[in-house]
mmCIF file of C-alpha atoms in Angstrom:
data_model
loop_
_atom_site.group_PDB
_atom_site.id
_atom_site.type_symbol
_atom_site.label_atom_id
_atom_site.label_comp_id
_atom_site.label_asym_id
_atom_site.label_seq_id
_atom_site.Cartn_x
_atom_site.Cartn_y
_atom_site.Cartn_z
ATOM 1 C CA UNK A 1 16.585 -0.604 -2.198
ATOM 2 C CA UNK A 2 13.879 -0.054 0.513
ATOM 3 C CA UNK A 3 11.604 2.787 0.422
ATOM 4 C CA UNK A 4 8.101 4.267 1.688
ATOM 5 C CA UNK A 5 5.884 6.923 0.440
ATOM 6 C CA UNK A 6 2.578 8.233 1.673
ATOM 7 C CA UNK A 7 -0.003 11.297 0.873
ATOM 8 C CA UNK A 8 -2.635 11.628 -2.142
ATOM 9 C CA UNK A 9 -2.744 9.428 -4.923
ATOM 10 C CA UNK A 10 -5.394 9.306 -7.770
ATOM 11 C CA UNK A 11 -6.663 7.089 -10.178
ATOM 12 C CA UNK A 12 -6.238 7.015 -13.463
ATOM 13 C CA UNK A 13 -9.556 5.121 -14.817
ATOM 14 C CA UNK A 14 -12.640 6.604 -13.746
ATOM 15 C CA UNK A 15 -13.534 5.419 -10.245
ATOM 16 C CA UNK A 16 -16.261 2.704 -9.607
ATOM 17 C CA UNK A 17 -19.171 3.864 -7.730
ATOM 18 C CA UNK A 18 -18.671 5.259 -4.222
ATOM 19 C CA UNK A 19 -14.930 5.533 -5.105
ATOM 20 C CA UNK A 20 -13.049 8.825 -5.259
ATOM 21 C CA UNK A 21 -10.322 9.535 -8.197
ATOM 22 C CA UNK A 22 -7.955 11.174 -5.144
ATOM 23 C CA UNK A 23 -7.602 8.855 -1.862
ATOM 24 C CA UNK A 24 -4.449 8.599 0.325
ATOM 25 C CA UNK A 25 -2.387 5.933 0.757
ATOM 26 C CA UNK A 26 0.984 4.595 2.820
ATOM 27 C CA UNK A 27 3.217 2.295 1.089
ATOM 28 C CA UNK A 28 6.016 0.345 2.027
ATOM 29 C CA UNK A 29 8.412 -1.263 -0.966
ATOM 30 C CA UNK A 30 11.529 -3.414 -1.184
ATOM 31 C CA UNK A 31 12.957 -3.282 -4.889
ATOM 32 C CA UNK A 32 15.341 -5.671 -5.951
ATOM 33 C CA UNK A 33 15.368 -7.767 -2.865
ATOM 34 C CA UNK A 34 13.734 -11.516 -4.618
ATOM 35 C CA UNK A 35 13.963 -13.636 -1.461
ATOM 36 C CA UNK A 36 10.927 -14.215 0.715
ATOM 37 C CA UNK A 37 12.437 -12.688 3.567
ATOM 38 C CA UNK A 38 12.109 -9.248 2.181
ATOM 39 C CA UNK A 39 8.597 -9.901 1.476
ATOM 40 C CA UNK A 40 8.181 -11.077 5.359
ATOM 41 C CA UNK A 41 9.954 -7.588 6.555
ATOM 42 C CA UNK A 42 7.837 -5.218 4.280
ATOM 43 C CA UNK A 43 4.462 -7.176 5.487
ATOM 44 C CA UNK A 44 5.785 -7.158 9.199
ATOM 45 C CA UNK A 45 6.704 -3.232 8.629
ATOM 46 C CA UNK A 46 3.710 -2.518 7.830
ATOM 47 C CA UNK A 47 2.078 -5.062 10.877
ATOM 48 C CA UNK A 48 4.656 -3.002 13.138
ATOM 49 C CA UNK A 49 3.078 0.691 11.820
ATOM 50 C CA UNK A 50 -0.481 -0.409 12.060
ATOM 51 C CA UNK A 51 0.065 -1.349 15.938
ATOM 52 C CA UNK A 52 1.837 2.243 16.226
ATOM 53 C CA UNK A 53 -1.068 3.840 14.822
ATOM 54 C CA UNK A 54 -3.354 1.703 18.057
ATOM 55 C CA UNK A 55 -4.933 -0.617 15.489
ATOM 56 C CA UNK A 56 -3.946 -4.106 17.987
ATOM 57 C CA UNK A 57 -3.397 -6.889 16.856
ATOM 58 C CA UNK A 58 -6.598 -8.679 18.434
ATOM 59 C CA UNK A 59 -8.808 -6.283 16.195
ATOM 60 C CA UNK A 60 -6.866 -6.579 12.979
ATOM 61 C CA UNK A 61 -5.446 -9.801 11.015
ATOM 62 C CA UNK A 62 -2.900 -9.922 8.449
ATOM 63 C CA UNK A 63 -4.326 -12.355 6.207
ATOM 64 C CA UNK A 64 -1.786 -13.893 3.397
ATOM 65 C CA UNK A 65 -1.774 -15.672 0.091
ATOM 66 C CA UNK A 66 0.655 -17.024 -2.543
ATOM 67 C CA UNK A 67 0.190 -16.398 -6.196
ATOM 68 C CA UNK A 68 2.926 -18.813 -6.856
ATOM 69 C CA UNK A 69 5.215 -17.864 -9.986
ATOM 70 C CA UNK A 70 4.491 -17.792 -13.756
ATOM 71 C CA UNK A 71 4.426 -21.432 -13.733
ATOM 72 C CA UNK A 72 1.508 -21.642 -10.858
ATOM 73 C CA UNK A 73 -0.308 -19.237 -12.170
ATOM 74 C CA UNK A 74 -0.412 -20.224 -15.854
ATOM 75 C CA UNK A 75 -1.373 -24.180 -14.865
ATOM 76 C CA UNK A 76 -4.328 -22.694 -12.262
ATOM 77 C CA UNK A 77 -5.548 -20.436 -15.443
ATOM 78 C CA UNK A 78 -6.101 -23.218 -17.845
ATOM 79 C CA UNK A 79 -7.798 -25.211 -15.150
ATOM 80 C CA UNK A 80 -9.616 -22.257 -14.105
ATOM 81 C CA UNK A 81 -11.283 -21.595 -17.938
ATOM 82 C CA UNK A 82 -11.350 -25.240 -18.616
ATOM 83 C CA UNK A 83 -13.848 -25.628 -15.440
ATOM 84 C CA UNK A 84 -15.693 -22.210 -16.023
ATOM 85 C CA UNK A 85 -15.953 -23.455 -19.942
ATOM 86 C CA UNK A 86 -17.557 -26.691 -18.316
ATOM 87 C CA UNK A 87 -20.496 -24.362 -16.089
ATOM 88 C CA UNK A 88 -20.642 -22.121 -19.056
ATOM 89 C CA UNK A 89 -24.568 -23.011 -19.085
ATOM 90 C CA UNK A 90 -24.750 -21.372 -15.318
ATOM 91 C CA UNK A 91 -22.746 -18.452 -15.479
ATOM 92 C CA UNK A 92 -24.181 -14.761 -16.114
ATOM 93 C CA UNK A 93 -24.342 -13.012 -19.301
ATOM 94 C CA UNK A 94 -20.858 -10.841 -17.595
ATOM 95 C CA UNK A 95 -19.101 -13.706 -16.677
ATOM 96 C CA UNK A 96 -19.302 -15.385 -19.974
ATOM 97 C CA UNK A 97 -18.027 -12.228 -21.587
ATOM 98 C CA UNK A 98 -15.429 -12.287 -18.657
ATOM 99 C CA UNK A 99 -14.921 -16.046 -19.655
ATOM 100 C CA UNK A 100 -12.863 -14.721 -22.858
ATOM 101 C CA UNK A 101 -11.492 -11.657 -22.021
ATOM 102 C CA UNK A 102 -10.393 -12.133 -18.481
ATOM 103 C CA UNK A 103 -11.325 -14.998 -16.439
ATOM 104 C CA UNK A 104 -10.094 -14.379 -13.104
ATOM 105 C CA UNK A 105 -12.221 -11.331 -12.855
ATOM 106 C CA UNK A 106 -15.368 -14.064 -13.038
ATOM 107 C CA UNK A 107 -14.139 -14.979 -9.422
ATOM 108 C CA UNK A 108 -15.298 -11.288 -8.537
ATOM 109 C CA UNK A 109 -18.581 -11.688 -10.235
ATOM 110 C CA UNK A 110 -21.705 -10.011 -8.400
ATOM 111 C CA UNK A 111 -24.308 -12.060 -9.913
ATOM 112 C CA UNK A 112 -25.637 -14.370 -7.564
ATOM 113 C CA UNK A 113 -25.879 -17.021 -10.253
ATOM 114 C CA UNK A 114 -22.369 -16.903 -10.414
ATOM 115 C CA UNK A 115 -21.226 -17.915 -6.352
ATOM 116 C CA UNK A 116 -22.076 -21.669 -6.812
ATOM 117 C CA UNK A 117 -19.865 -22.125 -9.663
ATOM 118 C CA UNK A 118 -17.254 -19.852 -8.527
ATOM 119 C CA UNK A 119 -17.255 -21.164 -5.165
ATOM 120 C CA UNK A 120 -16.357 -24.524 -6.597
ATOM 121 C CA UNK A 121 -13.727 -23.567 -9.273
ATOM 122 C CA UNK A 122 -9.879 -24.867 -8.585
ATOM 123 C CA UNK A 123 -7.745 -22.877 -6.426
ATOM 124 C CA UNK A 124 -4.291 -21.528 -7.166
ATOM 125 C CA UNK A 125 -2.921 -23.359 -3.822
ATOM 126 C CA UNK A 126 -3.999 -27.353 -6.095
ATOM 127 C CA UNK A 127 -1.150 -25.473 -8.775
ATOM 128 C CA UNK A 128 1.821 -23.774 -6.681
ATOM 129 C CA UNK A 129 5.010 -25.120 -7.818
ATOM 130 C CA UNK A 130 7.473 -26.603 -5.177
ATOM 131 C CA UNK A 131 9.136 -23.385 -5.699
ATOM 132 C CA UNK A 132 6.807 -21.119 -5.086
ATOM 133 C CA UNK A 133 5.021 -23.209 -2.367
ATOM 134 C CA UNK A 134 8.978 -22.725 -0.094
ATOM 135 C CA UNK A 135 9.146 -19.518 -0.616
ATOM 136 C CA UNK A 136 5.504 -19.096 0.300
ATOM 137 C CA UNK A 137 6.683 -21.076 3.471
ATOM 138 C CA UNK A 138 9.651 -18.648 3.688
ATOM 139 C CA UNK A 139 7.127 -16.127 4.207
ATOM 140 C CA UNK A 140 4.812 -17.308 6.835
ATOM 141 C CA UNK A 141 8.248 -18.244 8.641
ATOM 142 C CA UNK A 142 9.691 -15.104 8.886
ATOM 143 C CA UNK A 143 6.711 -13.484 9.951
ATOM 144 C CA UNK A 144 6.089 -16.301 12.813
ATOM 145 C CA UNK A 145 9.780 -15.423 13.873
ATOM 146 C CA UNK A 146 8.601 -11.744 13.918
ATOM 147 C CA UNK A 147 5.966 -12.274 16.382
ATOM 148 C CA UNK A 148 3.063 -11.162 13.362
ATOM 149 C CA UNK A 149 0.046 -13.767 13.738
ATOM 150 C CA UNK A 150 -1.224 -14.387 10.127
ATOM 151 C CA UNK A 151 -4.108 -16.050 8.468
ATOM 152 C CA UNK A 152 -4.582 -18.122 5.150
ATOM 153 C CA UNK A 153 -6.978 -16.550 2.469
ATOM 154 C CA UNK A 154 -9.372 -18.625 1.353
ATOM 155 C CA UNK A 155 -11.792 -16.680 -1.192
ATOM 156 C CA UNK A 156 -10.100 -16.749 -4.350
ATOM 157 C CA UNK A 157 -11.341 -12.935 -5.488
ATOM 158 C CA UNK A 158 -9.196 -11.632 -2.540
ATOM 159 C CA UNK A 159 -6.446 -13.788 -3.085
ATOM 160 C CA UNK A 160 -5.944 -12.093 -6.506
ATOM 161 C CA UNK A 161 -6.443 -8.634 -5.370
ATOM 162 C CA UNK A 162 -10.191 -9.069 -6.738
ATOM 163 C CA UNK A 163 -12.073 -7.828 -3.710
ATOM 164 C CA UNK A 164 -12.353 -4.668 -1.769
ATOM 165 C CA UNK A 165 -9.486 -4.408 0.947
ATOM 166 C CA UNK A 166 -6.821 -2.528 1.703
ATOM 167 C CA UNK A 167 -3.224 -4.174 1.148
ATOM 168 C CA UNK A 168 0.171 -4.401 2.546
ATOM 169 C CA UNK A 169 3.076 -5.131 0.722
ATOM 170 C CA UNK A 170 4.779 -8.338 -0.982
ATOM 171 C CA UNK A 171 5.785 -9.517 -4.142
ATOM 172 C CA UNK A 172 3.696 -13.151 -3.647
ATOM 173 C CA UNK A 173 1.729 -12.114 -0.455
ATOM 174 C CA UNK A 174 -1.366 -9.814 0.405
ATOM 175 C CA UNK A 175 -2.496 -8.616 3.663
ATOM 176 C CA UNK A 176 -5.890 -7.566 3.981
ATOM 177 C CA UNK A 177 -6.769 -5.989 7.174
ATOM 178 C CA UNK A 178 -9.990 -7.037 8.850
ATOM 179 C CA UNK A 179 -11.673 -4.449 11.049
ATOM 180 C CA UNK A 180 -14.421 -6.885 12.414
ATOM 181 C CA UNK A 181 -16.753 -5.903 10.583
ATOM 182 C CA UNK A 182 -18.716 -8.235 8.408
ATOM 183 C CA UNK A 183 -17.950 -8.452 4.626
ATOM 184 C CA UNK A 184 -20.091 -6.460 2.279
ATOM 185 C CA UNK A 185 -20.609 -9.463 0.187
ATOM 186 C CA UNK A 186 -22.055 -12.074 2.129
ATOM 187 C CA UNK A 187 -19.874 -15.191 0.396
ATOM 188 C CA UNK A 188 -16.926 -13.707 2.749
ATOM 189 C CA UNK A 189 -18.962 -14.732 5.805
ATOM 190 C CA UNK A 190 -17.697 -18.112 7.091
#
């Protein structure tokens, strides 16, 4: 079943700073439809409505990412806390909180003390099955055969939807949009 929605939406924690509770939003989803090339059509839909709108393709990227499956994810998370567990000494007071309650969210962390360690940690891409590394694949190659240039994340607090960006559809992918502008937090600048 394919469908798309757009108009007001609202949060339902309270907002971070500089964030609204209402903001608008365009979706685009694909329910039902497991194989990677529904993934590709939803994130080349949305590619498709962007150039409509006169955002060109030379002034914005689709950038993508695989969170592998259950099996990826659950191998990179033990790494993940056995290597923060191993820089515990270095980390903030935040992180090590984060450390036991919810480790990704130390790949997000804001204290400068942090970026070192972070910036070193294991990536989900050392963990993707063989599974979830074709359909990843799948992906890429359907949007190549849709004419939609993409671009590898690398920074692991985007990858999992950690960072600030907007976001196009897929089950395993993300596309953040890049306006060129530079990054807000100055470990995005390559």
């Amino acid at each position: 079943q394919k469908l798309f929605y757009h108009g007001p939406m609202f949060r339902y924690e309270r907002p971070q700073k500089g964030r609204l509770r209402q903001f608008h939003q365009i979706g685009i989803e694909c329910i039902g439809a497991p194989e990677p090339e529904a993934d590709a059509e939803v994130i080349a839909l949305g590619a498709q409505i962007l150039e409509a709108l006169g955002l060109r393709s030379d002034v914005v990227t689709v950038e993508l990412n695989s969170l592998g499956d259950l099996d990826s994810r659950a191998a990179h998370r033990e790494a993940l806390v056995s290597y923060l567990d191993g820089h515990r000494h270095r980390l903030s007071e935040e992180s090590l909180a984060r450390l036991e309650r919810n480790p990704l969210r130390i790949l997000d962390s804001k204290a400068h003390q942090d970026w070192p360690v972070v910036d070193s940690a294991p990536t989900i891409d050392e963990f993707l099955t063989g599974e979830a590394s074709d359909f990843f694949g799948k992906v890429t190659s359907g949007l190549d055969a849709a004419g939609i240039a993409t671009l590898r994340i690398k920074d692991e607090a985007e990858r999992f939807g950690l960072g600030s960006f907007k976001a196009l559809g897929g089950a395993y992918a993300v596309a953040q949009l890049l306006a060129g502008k530079p990054p807000a937090d100055p470990r995005l600048i390559n």
